[in-house]
Coordinates of N, CA and C in Angstrom, one line a residue:
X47 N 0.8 -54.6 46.9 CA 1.8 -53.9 46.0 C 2.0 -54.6 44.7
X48 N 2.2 -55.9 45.0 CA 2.2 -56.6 44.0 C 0.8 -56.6 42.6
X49 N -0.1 -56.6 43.2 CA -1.4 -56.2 42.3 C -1.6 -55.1 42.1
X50 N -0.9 -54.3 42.2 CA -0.6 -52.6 41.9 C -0.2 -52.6 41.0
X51 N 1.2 -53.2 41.0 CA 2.0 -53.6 39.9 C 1.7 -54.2 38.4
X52 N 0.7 -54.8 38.6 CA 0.5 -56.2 37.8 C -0.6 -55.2 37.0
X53 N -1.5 -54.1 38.0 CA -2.5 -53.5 37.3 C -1.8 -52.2 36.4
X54 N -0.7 -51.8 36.7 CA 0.2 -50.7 35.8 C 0.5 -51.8 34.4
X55 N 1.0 -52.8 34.7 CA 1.6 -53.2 34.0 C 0.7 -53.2 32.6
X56 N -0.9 -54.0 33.4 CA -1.9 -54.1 32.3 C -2.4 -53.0 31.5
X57 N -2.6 -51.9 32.7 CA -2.8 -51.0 31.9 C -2.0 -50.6 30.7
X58 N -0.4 -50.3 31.0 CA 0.3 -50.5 29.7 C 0.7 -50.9 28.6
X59 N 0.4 -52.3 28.9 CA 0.0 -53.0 27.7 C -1.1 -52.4 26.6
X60 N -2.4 -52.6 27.1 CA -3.6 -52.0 26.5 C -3.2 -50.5 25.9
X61 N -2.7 -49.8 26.5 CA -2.0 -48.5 25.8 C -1.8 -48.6 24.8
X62 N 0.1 -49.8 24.9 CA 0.3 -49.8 23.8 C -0.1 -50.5 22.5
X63 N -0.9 -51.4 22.8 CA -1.5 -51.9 22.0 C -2.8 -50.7 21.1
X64 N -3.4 -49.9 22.0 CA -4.2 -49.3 20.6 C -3.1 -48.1 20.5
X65 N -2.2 -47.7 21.1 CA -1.1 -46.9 20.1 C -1.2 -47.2 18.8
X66 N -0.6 -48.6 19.0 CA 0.1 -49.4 18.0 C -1.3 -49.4 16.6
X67 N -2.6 -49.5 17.2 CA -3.6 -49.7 16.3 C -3.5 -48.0 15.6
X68 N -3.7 -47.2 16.4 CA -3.4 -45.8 15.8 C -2.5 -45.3 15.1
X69 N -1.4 -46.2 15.2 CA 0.1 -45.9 14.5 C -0.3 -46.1 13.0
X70 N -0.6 -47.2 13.2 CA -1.1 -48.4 11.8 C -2.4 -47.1 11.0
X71 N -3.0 -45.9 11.6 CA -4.1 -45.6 11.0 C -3.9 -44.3 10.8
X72 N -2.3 -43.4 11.0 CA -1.9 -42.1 10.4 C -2.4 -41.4 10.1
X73 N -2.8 -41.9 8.2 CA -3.9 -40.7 7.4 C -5.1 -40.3 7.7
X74 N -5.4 -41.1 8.5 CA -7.1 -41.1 8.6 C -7.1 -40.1 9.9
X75 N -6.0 -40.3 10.8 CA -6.1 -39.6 12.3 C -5.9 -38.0 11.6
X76 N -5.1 -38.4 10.9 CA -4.6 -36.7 10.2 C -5.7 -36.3 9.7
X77 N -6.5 -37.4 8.7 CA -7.8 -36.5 8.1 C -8.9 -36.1 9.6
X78 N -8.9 -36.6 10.2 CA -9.7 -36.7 11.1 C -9.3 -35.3 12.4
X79 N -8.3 -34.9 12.5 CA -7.9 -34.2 13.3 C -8.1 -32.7 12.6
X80 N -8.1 -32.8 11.3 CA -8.1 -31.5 9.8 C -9.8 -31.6 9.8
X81 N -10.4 -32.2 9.8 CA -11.8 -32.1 9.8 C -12.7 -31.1 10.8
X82 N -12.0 -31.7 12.0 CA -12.6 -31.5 13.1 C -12.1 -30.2 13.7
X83 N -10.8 -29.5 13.3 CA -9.8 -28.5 12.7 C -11.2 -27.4 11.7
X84 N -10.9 -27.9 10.5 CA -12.1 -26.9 9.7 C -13.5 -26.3 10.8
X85 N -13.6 -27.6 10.8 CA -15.4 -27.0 11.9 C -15.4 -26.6 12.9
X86 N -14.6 -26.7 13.7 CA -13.7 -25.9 14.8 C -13.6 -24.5 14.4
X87 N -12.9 -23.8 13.5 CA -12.7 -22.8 13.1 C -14.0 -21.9 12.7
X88 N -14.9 -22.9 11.5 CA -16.2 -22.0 10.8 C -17.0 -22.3 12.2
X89 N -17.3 -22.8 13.3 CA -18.1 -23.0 14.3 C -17.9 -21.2 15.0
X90 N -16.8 -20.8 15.4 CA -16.0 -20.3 16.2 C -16.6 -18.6 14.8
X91 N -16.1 -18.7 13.5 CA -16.6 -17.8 12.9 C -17.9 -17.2 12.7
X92 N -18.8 -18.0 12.9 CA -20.0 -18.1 13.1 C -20.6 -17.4 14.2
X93 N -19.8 -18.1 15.4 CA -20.1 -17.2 17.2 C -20.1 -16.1 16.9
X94 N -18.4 -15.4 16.5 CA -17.8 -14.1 16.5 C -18.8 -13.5 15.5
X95 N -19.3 -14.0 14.8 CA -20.1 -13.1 13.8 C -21.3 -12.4 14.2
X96 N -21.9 -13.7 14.9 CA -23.4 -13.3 15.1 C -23.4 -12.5 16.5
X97 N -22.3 -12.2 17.3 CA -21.6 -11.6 18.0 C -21.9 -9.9 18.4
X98 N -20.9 -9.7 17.1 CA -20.9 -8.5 16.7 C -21.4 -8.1 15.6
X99 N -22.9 -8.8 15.4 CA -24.2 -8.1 14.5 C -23.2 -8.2 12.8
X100 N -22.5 -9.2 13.0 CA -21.9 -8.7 11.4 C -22.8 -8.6 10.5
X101 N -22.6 -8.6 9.7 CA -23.2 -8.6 8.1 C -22.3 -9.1 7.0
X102 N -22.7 -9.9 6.1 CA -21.9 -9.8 4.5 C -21.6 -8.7 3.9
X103 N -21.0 -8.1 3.4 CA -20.2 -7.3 2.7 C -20.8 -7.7 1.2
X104 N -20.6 -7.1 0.1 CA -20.7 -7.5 -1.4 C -19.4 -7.1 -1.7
X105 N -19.2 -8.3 -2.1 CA -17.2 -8.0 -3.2 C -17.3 -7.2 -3.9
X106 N -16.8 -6.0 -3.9 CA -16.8 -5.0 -5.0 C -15.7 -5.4 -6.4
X107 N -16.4 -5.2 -7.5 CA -15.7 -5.5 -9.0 C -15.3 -4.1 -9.0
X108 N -15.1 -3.0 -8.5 CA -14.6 -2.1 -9.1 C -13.8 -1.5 -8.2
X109 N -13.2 -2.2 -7.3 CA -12.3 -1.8 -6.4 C -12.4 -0.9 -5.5
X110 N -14.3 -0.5 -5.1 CA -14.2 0.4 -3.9 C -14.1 -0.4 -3.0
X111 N -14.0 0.6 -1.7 CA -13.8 0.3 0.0 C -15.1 1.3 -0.4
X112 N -16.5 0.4 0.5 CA -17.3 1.7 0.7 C -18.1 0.4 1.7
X113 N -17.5 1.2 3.2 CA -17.9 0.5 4.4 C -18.9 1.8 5.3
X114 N -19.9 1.0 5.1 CA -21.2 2.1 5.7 C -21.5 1.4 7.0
X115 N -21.8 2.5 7.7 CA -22.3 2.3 9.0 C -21.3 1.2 9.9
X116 N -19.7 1.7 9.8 CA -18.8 0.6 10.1 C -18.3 1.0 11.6
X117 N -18.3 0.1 12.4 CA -17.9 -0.1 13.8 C -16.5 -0.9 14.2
X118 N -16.1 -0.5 15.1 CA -15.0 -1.1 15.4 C -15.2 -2.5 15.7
X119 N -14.8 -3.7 15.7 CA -15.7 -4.5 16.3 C -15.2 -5.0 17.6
X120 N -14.2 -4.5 18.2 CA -13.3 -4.5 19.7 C -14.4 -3.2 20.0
X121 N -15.1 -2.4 19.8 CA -15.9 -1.4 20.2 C -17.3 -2.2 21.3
X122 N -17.7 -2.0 22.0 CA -19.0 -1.9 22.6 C -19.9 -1.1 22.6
X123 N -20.8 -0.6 23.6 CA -21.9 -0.2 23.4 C -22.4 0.6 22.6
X124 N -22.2 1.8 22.5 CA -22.9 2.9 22.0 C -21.5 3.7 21.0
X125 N -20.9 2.7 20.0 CA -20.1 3.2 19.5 C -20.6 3.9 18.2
X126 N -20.1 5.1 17.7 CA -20.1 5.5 17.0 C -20.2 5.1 15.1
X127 N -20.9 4.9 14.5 CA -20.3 4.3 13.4 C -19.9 5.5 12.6
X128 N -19.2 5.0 11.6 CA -18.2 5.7 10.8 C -18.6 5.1 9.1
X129 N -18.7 5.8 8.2 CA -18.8 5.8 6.5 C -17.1 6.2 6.1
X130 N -16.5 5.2 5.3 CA -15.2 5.2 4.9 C -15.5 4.5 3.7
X131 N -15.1 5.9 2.7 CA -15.9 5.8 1.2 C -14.6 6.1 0.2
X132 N -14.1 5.0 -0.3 CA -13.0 5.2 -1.5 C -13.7 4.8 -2.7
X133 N -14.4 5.3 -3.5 CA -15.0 4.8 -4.8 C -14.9 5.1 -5.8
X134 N -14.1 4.9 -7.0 CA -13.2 5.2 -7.6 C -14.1 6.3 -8.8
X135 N -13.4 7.4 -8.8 CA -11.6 7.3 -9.4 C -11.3 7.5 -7.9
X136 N -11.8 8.3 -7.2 CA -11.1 8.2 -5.4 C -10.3 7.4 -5.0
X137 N -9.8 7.4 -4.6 CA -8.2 6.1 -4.1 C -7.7 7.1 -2.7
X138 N -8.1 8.0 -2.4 CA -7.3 8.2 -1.1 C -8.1 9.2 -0.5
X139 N -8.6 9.0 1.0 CA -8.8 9.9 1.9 C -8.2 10.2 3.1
X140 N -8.0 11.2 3.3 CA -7.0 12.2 4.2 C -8.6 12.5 5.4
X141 N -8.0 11.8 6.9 CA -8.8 12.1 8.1 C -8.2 13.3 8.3
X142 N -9.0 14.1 8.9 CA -8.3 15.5 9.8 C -9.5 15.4 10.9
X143 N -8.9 16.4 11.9 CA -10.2 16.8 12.7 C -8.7 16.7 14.1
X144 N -9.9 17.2 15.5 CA -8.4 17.0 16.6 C -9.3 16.1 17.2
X145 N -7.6 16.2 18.0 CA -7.5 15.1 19.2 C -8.2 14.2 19.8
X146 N -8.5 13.1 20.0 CA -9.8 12.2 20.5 C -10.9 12.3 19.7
X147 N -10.7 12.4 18.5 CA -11.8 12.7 17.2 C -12.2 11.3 17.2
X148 N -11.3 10.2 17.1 CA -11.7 9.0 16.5 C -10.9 8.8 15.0
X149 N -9.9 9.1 14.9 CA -9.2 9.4 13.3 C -8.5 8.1 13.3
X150 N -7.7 7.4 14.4 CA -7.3 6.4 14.5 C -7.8 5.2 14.3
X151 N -9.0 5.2 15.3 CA -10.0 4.1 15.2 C -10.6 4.0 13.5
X152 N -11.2 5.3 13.3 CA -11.5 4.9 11.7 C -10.7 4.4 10.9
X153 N -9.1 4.6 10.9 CA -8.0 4.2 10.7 C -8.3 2.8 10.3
X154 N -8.4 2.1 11.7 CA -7.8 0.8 12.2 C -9.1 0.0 11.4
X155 N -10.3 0.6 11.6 CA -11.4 -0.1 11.2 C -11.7 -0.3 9.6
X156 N -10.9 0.3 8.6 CA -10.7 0.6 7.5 C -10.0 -0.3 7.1
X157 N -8.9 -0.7 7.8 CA -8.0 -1.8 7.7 C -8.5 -3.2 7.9
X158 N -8.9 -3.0 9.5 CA -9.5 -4.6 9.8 C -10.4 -5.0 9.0
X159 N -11.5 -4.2 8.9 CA -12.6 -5.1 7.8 C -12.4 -5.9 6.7
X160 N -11.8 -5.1 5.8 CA -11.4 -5.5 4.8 C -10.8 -7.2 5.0
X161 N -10.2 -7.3 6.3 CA -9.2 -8.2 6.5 C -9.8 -9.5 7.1
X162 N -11.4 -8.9 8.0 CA -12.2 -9.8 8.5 C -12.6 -10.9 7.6
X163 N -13.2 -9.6 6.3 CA -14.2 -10.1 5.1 C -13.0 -11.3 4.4
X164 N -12.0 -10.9 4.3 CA -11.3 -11.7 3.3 C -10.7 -13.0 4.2
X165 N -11.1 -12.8 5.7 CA -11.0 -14.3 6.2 C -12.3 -15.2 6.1
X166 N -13.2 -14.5 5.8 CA -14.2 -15.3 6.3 C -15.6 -15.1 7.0
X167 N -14.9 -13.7 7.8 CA -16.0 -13.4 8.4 C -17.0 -12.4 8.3
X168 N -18.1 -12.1 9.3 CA -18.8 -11.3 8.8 C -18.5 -10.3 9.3
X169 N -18.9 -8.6 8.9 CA -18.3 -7.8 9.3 C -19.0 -6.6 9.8
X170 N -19.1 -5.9 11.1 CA -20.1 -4.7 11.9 C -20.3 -3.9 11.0
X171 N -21.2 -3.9 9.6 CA -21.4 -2.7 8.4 C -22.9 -2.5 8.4
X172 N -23.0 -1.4 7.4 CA -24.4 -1.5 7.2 C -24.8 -1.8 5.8
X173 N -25.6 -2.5 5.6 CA -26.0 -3.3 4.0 C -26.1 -2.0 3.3
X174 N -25.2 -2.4 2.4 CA -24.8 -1.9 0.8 C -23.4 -1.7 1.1
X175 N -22.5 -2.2 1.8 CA -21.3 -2.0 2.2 C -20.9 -2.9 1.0
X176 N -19.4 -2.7 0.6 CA -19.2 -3.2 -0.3 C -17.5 -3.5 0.3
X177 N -16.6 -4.7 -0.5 CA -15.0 -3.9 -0.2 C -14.9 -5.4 -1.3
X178 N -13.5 -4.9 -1.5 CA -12.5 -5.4 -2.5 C -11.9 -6.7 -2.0
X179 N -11.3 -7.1 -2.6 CA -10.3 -8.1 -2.5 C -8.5 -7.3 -2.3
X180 N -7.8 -7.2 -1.3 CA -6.5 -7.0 -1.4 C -5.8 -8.0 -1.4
X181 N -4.3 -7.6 -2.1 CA -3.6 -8.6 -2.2 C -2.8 -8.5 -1.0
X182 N -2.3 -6.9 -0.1 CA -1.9 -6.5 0.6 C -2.3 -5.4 1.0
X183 N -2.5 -5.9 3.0 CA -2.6 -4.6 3.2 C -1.4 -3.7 4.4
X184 N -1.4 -2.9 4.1 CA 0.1 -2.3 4.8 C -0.6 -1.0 5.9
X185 N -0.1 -0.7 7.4 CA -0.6 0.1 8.7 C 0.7 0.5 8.6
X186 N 0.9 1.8 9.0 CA 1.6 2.0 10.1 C 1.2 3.1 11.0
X187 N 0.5 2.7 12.1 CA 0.0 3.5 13.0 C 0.9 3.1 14.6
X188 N 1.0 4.1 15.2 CA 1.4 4.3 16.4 C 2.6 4.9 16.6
X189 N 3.4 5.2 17.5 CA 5.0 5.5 17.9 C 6.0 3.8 18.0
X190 N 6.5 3.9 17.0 CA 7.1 2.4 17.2 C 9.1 3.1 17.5
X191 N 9.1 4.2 18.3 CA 10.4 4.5 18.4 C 11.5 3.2 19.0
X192 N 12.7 3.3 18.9 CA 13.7 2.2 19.6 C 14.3 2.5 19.8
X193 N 14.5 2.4 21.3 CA 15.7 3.2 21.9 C 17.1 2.1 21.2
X194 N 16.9 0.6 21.0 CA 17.8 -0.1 21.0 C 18.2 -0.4 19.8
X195 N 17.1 0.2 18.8 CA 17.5 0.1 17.1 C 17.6 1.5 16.9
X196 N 18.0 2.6 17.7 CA 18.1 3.3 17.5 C 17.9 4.4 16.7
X197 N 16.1 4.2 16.7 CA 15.1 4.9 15.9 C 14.3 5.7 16.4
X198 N 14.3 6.8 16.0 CA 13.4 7.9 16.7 C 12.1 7.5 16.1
X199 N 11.3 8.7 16.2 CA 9.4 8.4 15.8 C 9.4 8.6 14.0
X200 N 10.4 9.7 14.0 CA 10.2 10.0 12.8 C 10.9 9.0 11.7
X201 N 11.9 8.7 12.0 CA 13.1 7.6 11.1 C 12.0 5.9 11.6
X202 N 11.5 5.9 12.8 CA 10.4 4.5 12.7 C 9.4 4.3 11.5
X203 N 8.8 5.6 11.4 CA 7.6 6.2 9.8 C 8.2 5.9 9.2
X204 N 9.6 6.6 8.4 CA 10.4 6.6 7.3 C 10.7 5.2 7.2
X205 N 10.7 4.3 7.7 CA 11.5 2.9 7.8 C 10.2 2.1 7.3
X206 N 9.1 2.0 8.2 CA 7.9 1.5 7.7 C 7.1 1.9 6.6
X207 N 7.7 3.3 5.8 CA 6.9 3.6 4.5 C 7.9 2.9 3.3
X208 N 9.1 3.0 3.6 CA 9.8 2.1 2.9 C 10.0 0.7 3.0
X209 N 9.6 0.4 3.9 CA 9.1 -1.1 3.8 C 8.1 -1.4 2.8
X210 N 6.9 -0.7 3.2 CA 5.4 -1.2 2.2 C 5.9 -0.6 1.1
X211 N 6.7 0.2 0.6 CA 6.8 0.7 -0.7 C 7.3 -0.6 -1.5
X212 N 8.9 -1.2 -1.1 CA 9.4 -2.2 -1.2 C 8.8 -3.5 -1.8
X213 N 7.5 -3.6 -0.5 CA 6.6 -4.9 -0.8 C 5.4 -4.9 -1.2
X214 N 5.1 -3.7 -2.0 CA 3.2 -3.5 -2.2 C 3.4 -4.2 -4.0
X215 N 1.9 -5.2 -3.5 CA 1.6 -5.6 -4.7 C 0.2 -5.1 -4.5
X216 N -0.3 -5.0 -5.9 CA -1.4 -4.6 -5.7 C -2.5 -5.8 -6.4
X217 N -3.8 -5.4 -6.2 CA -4.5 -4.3 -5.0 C -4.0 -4.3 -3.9
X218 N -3.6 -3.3 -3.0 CA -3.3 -2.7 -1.2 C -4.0 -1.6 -1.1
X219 N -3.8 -1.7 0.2 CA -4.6 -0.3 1.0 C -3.3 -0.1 1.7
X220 N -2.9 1.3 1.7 CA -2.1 1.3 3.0 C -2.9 2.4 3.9
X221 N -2.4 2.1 4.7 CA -2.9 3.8 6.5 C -1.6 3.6 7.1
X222 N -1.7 4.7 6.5 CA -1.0 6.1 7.3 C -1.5 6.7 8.4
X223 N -1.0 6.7 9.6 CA -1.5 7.8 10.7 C -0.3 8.4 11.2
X224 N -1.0 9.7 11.1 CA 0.0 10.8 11.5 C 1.2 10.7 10.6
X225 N 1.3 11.2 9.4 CA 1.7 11.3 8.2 C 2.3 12.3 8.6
X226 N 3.8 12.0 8.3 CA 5.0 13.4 7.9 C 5.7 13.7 9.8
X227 N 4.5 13.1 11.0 CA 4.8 13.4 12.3 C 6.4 13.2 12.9
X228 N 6.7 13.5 13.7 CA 7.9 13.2 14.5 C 9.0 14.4 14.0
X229 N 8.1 15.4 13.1 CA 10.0 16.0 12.3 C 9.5 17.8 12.0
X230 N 9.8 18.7 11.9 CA 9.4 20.0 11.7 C 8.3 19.7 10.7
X231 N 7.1 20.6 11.6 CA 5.6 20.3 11.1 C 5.5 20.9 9.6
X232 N 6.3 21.6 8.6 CA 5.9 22.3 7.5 C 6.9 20.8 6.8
X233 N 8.2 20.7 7.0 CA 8.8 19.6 6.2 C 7.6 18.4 6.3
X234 N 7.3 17.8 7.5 CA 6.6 16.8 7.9 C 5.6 16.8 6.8
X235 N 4.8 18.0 6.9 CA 3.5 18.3 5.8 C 3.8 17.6 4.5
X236 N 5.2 18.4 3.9 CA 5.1 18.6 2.7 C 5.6 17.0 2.2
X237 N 6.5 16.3 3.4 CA 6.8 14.8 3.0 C 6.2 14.2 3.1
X238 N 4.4 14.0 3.9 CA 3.8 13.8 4.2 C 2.5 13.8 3.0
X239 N 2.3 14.4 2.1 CA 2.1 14.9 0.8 C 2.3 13.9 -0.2
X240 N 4.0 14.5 -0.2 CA 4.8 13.6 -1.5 C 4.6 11.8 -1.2
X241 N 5.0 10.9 0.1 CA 4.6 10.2 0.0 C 3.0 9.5 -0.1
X242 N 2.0 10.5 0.4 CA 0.8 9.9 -0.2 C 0.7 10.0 -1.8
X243 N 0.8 10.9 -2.5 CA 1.4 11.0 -3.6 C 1.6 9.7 -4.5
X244 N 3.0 9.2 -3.6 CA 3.4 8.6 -4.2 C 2.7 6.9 -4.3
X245 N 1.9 6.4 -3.2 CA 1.4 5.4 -3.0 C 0.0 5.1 -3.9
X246 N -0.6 6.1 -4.4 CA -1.6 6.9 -4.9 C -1.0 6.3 -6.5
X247 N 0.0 6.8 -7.0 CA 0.7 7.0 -8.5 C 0.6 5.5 -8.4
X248 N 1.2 4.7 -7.7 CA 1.6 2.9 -7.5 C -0.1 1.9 -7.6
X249 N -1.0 3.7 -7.5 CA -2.6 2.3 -7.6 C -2.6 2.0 -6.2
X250 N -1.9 2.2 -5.2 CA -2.9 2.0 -3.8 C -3.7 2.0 -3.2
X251 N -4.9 2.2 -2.5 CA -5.7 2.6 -2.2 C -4.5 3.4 -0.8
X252 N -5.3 4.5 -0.2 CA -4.8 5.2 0.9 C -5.5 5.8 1.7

């Protein structure tokens, strides 16, 4: 028990003594921990890329979104690709089509890319794909009702288009899904209108 003791004891010492050497060596642990931090991260971007077949993108100078042959990249096998072409003077395209079309997904994938590319990564396109630089990009997709904020589907939209109205600098993209929904389908339309409209007039993309 005694040499039990005596071997905790040593051990602790030795601890704190290269503590103490590490204490004394801060900046360097910091630079060292940020290094290994960066290559950690581009290592990891690199996987996820080569992954999902990304590709480079070319930065567009003239502020199109023109994402060809674009895939979800949470999609597998035999997913569909999608062409989502804003090239100016164009600034806004309106999806239609029904139910389980894929309107959403094109949605979402219109959004993310853009968002991949401007981290870093590579992105499921097909070469000659191009996209911009945003300063902001603004969603509001899904039913975000609250029973406890006491927000229906329609006043949740209304709440969230005045938010990004609030905070858009531009360049932004916003999406919209299911525009004008939650409220009598002819009012819904016609507000549904006026606000793309209006995001449009501000230089959005939409």
């Amino acid at each position: 028990v005694a040499l039990e003791q005596q071997e905790a004891e040593e051990v602790h010492r030795i601890l704190v003594v290269l503590s103490d050497l590490f204490r004394g060596r801060g900046a360097e642990m910091q630079a060292t921990v940020d290094a290994a931090t960066e290559l950690d991260v581009l290592h990891a971007k690199a996987q996820y890329s080569m992954r999902i077949d990304g590709v480079q993108p070319k930065l567009a100078d003239d502020g199109r979104l023109e994402l060809r042959g674009a895939r979800h990249p949470l999609l597998t096998g035999k997913a569909v690709p999608v062409d989502v072409l804003l090239i100016p003077p164009v600034s806004v395209l309106v999806i239609t089509g029904p139910n389980t079309g894929g309107k959403t997904v094109a949605l979402k994938t219109a959004g993310l890319l853009p968002l991949m590319a401007q981290a870093g990564l590579l992105v499921p396109v097909a070469d000659g794909s191009q996209i911009p630089v945003f300063r902001c990009v603004f969603a509001d997709i899904g039913d975000d009702q609250s029973i406890a904020a006491n927000l229906s589907t329609f006043s949740s939209h209304i709440k969230n288009i005045v938010d990004m109205n609030d905070a858009l600098e531009l360049p932004a993209l916003v999406l919209l899904d299911e525009a004008g929904a939650g409220t009598d389908p002819l009012e819904g339309g016609a507000l549904a209108m006026a606000v793309i409209d209006h995001f449009r007039t501000r230089g959005a993309k939409v």
